[in-house]
mmCIF file of C-alpha atoms in Angstrom:
data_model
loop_
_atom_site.group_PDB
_atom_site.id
_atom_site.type_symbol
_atom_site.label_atom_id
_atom_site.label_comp_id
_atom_site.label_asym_id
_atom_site.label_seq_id
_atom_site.Cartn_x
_atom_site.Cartn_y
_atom_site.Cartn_z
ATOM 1 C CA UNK J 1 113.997 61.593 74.475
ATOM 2 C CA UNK J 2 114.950 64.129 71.867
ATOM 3 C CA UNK J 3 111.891 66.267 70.614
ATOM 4 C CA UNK J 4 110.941 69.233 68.751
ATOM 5 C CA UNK J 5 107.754 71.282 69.395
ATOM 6 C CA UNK J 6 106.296 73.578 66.664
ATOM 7 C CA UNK J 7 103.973 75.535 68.335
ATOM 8 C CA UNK J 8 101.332 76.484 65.732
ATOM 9 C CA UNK J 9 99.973 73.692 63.355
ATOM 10 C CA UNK J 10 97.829 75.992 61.143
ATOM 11 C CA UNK J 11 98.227 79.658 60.390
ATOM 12 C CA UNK J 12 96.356 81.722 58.301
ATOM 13 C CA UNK J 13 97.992 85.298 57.336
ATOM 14 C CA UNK J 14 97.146 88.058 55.597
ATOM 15 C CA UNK J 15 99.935 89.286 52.366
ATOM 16 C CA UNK J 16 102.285 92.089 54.594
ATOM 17 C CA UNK J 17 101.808 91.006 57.705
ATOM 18 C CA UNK J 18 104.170 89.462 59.476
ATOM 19 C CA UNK J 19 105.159 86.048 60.888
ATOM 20 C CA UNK J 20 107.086 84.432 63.432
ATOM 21 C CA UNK J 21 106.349 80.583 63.920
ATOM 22 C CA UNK J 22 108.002 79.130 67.140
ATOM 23 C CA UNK J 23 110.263 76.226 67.720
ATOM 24 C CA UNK J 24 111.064 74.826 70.613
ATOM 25 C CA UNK J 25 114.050 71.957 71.140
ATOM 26 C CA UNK J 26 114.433 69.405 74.059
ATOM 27 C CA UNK J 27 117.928 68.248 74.125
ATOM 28 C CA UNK J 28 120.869 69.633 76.353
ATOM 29 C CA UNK J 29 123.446 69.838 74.107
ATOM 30 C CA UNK J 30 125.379 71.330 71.112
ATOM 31 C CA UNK J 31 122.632 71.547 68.535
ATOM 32 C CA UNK J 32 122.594 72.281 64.641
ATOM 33 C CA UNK J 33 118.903 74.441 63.828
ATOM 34 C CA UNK J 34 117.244 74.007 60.363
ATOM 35 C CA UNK J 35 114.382 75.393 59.214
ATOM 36 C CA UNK J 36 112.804 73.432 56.203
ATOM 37 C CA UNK J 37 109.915 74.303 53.623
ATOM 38 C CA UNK J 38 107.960 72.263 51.587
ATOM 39 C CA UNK J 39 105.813 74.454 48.816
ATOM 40 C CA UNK J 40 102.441 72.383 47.727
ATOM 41 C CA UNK J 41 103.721 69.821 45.449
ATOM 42 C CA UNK J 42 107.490 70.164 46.362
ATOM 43 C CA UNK J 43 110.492 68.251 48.115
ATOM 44 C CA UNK J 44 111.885 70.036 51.169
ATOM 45 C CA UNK J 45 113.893 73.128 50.685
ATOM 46 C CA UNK J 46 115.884 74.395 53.511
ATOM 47 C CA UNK J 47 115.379 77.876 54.246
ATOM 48 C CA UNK J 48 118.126 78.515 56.849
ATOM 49 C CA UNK J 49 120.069 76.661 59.478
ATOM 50 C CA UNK J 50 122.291 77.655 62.267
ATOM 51 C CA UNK J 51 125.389 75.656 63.292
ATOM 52 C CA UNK J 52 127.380 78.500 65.337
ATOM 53 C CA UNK J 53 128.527 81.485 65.474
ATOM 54 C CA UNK J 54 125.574 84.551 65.458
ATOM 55 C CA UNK J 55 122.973 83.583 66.499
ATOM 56 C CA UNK J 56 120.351 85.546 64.543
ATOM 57 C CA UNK J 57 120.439 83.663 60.877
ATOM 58 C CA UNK J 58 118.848 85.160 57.415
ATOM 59 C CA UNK J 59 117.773 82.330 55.387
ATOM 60 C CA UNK J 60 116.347 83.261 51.529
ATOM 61 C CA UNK J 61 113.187 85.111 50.605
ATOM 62 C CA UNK J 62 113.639 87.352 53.594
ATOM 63 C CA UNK J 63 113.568 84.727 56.266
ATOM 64 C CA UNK J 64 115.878 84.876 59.650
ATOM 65 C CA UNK J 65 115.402 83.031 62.699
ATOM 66 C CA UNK J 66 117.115 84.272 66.174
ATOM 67 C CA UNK J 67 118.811 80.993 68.291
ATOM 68 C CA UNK J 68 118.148 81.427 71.765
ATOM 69 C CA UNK J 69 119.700 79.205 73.811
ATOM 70 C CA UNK J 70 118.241 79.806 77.161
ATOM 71 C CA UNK J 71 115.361 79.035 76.035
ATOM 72 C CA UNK J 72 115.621 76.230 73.504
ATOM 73 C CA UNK J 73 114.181 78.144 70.794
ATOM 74 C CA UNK J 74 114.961 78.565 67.586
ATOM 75 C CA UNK J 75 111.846 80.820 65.916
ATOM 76 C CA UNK J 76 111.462 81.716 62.379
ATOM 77 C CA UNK J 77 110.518 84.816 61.357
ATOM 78 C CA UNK J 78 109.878 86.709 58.100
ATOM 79 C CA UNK J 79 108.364 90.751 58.354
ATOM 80 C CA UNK J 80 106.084 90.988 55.605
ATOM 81 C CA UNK J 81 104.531 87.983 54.228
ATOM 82 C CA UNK J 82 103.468 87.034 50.677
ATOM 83 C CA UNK J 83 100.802 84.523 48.692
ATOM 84 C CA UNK J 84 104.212 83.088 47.853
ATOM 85 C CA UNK J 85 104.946 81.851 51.280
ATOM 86 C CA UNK J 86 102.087 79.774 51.554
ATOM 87 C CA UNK J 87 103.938 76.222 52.020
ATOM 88 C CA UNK J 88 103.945 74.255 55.461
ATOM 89 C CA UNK J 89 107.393 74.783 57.148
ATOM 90 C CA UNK J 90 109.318 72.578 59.146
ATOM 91 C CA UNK J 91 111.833 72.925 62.348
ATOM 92 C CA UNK J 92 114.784 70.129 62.615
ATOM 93 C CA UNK J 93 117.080 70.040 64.961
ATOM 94 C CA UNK J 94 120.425 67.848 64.676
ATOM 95 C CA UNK J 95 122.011 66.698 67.965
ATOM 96 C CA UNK J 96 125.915 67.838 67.680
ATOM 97 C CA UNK J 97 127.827 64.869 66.957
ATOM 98 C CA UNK J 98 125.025 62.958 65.095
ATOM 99 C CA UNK J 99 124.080 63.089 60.946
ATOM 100 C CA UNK J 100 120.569 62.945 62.201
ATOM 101 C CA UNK J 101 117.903 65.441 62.209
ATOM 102 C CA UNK J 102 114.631 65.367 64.342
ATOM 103 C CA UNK J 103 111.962 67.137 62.994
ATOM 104 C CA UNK J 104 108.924 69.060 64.252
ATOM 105 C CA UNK J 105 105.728 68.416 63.421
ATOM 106 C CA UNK J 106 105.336 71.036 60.875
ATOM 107 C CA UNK J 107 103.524 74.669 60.943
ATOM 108 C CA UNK J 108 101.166 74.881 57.638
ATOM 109 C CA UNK J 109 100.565 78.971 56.405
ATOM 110 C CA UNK J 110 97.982 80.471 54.094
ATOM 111 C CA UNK J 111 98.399 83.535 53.228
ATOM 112 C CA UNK J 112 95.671 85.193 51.802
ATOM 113 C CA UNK J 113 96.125 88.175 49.002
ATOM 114 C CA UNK T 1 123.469 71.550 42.814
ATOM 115 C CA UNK T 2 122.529 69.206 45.230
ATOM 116 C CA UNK T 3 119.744 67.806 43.691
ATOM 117 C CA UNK T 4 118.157 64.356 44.676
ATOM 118 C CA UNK T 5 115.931 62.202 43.049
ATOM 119 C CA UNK T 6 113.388 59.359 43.900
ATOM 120 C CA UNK T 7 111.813 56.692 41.567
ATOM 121 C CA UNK T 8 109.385 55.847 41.608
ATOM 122 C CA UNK T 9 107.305 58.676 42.432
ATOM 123 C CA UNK T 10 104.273 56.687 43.542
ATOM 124 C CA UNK T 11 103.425 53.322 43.431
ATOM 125 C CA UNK T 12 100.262 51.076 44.181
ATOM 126 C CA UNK T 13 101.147 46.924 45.146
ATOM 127 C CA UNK T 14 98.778 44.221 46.267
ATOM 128 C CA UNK T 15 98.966 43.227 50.051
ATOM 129 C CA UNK T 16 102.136 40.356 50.494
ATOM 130 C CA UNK T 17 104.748 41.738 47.704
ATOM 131 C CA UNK T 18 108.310 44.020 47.724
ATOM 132 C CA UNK T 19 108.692 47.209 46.514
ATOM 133 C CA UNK T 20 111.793 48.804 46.268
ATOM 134 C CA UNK T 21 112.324 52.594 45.942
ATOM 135 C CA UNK T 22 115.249 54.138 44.921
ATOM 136 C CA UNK T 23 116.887 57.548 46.550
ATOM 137 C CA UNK T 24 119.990 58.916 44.155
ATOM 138 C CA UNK T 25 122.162 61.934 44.586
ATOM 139 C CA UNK T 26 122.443 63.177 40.527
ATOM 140 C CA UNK T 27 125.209 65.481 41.216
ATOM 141 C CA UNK T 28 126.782 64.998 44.292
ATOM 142 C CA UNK T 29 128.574 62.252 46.260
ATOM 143 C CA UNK T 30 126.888 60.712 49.347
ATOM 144 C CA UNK T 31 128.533 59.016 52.234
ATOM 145 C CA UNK T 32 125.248 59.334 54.096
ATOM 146 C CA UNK T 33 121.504 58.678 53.308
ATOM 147 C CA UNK T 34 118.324 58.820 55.256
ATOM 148 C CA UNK T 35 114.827 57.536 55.315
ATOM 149 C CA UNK T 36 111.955 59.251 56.454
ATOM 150 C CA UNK T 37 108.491 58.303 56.837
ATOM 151 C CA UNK T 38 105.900 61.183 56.238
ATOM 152 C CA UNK T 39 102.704 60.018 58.344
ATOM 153 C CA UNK T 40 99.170 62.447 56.928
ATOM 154 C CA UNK T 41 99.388 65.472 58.750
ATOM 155 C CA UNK T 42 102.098 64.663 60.931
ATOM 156 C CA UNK T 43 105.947 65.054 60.487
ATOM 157 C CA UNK T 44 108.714 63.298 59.025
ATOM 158 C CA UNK T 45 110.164 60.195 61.166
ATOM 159 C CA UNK T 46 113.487 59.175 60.709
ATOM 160 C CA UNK T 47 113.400 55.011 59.911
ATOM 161 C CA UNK T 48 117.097 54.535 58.919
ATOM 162 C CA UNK T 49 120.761 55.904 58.696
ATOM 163 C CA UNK T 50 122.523 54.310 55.908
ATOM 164 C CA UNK T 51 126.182 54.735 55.096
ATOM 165 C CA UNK T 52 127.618 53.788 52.054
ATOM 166 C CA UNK T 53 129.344 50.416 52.340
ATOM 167 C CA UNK T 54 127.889 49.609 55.432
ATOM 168 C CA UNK T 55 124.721 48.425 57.403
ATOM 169 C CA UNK T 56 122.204 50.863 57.999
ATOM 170 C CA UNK T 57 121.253 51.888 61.066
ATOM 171 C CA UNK T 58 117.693 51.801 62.105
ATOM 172 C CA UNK T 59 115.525 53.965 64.600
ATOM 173 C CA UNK T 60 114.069 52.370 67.416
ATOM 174 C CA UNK T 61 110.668 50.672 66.322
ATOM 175 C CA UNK T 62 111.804 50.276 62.693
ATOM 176 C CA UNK T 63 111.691 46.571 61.323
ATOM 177 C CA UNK T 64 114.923 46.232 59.703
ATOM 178 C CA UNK T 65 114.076 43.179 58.694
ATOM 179 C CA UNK T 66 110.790 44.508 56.905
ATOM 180 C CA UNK T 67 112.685 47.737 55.554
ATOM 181 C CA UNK T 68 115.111 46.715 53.669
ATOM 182 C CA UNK T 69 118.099 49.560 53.220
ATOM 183 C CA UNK T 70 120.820 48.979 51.054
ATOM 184 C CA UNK T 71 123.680 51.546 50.129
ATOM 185 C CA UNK T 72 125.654 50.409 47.428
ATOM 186 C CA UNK T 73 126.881 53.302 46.056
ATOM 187 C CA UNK T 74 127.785 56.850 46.960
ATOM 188 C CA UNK T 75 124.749 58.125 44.754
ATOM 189 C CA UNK T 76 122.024 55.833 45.516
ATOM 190 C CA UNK T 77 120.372 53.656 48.385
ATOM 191 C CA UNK T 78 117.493 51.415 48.035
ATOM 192 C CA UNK T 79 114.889 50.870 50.636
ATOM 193 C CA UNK T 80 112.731 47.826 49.818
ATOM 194 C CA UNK T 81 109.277 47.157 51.986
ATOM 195 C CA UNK T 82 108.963 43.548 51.724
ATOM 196 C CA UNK T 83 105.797 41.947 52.187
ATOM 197 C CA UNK T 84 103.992 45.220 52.254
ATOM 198 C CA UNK T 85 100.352 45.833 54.194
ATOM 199 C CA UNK T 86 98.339 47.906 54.183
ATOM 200 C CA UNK T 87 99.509 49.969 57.256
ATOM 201 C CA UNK T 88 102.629 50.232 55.434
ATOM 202 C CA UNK T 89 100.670 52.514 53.066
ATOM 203 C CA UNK T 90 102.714 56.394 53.371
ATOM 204 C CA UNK T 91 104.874 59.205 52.130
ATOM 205 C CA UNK T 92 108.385 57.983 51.753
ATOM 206 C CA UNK T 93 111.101 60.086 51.598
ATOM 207 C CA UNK T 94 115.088 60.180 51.090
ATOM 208 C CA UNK T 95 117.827 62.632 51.921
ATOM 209 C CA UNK T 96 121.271 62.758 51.371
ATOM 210 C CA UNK T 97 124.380 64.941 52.911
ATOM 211 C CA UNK T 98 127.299 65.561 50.683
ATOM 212 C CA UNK T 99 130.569 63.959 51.831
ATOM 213 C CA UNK T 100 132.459 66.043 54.405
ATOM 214 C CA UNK T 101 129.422 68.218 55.034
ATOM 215 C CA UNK T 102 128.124 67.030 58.157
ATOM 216 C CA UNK T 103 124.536 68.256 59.096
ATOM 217 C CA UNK T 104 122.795 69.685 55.759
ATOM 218 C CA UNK T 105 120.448 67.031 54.001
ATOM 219 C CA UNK T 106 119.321 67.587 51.095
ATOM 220 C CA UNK T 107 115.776 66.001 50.358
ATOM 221 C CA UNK T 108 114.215 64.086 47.510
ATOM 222 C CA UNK T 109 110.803 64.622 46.198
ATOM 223 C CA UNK T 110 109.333 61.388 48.256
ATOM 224 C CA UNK T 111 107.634 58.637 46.765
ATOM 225 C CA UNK T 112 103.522 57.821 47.480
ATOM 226 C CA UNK T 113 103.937 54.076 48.681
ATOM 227 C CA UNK T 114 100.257 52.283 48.360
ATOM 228 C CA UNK T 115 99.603 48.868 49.333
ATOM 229 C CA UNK T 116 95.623 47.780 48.336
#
C-alpha cells in the first residue's frame, strides 16, 4: 500500500536555526510532492510542491525541499527559522495519474524566540 | 484566489441524526472535491473522491452508505453523516482542485463534527 513517513512528530527549534524535516514516500512510480502547513487555527496552506522538472523546489517564506528519487525522499528544509514558523507541517504525496493525495502524519514545530 | 469555504464550522448533534456539511469553492470552478478525516494527533485520511455530476468514489473502509457525498455543482459538495455516533465524532475537512489543474488542492478551514 501507498504510504508516507514523516520522520519527526514533534520538534522544538530555536529562532535562526535551521530545519530540515524528512519525508519519506513508498510508491514506485511517477509521483507529485507537496508540502502542506497548517498555522494554529488555520486551513492548510501549501508551501511548495514538485511535479517535475528540478528537483530542488523553493516554496514561500524561504522554504525549498530537494526530490530525491533514489531514495524516496522528498525533505523540507528552511535555513533560519522564525516564531513565525511555528505551525505543524504536512508531506503529501499524489500517485501520477491519480487526483489523490496521501498524506503523512504530520511534523508539529515550536520555535522558541 | 482559490479560496474554499466550509459551513458549518463546528457542530454538536445528539447520537441517531444527519448532519450535513457543506465544502464550496467561492471563486473558482471545481470538477473535483475531496474529503478528509482529521483523526487527534494523527493525519488527514482521504474518505471520498467526488466529481461533479457523478458518484463519489470512496476509500477502502469508508461507509458510503453512512457518508453521504453529493456533488451537485462545480462549487460545492455536501457530505452528510447520517445517523451519527459517537465514534463519528472528528475534524472534517474539504478540498477542491480547480478544473484542468490536476494535483493542487486547495483546502477548506474543516468543520469540528460532535456527536453527544
Amino acid at each position: 500500500a501507498q504510504s508516507v513517513s514523516q520522520h519527526n512528530h514533534h520538534v522544538i527549534l530555536s529562532e535562526a536555526a535551521s530545519l530540515e524535516l524528512g519525508c519519506n514516500y513508498s510508491y514506485g512510480g511517477t509521483v507529485n510532492l507537496f508540502w502542506y502547513v497548517q498555522y494554529p487555527g488555520q486551513h492548510l496552506q501549501l508551501l511548495l510542491k514538485y511535479f517535475s522538472g528540478d528537483p530542488l523546489v523553493k516554496g514561500i517564506k524561504g522554504f525549498e525541499a530537494e526530490f530525491i528519487k533514489s531514495k524516496f525522499s522528498f525533505n523540507l528544509r528552511k535555513p533560519s527559522v522564525q516564531w513565525s514558523d511555528t505551525a505543524e507541517y504536512f508531506c503529501a504525496v499524489g500517485p501520477g495519474g491519480y487526483n489523490k493525495l496521501i498524506f503523512g502524519a504530520g511534523t508539529r514545530l515550536a520555535v522558541h524566540p | 484566489g482559490a479560496v474554499v469555504s466550509q459551513h458549518p464550522s463546528r457542530v454538536i448533534c445528539k447520537s441517531g441524526t444527519s448532519v450535513k456539511i457543506e465544502c464550496r469553492s467561492l471563486d473558482f470552478q471545481a470538477t473535483t472535491m475531496f474529503w478528509y478525516r482529521q483523526f487527534p494527533k494523527k493525519s488527514l485520511m482521504l474518505m471520498a473522491t467526488s466529481n461533479e455530476g457523478s458518484k463519489a468514489t470512496y476509500e477502502q473502509g469508508v461507509e458510503k452508505d453512512k457518508f453521504l457525498i453529493n456533488h451537485a455543482s462545480l462549487t460545492l459538495s455536501t457530505l452528510t453523516v447520517t445517523s451519527a455516533h459517537p465514534e463519528d465524532s472528528s475534524f472534517y475537512i474539504c478540498s477542491a482542485q480547480r478544473v484542468r489543474e490536476v494535483g493542487e488542492q486547495y483546502f477548506g478551514p474543516g468543520t469540528r463534527l460532535t456527536v453527544t
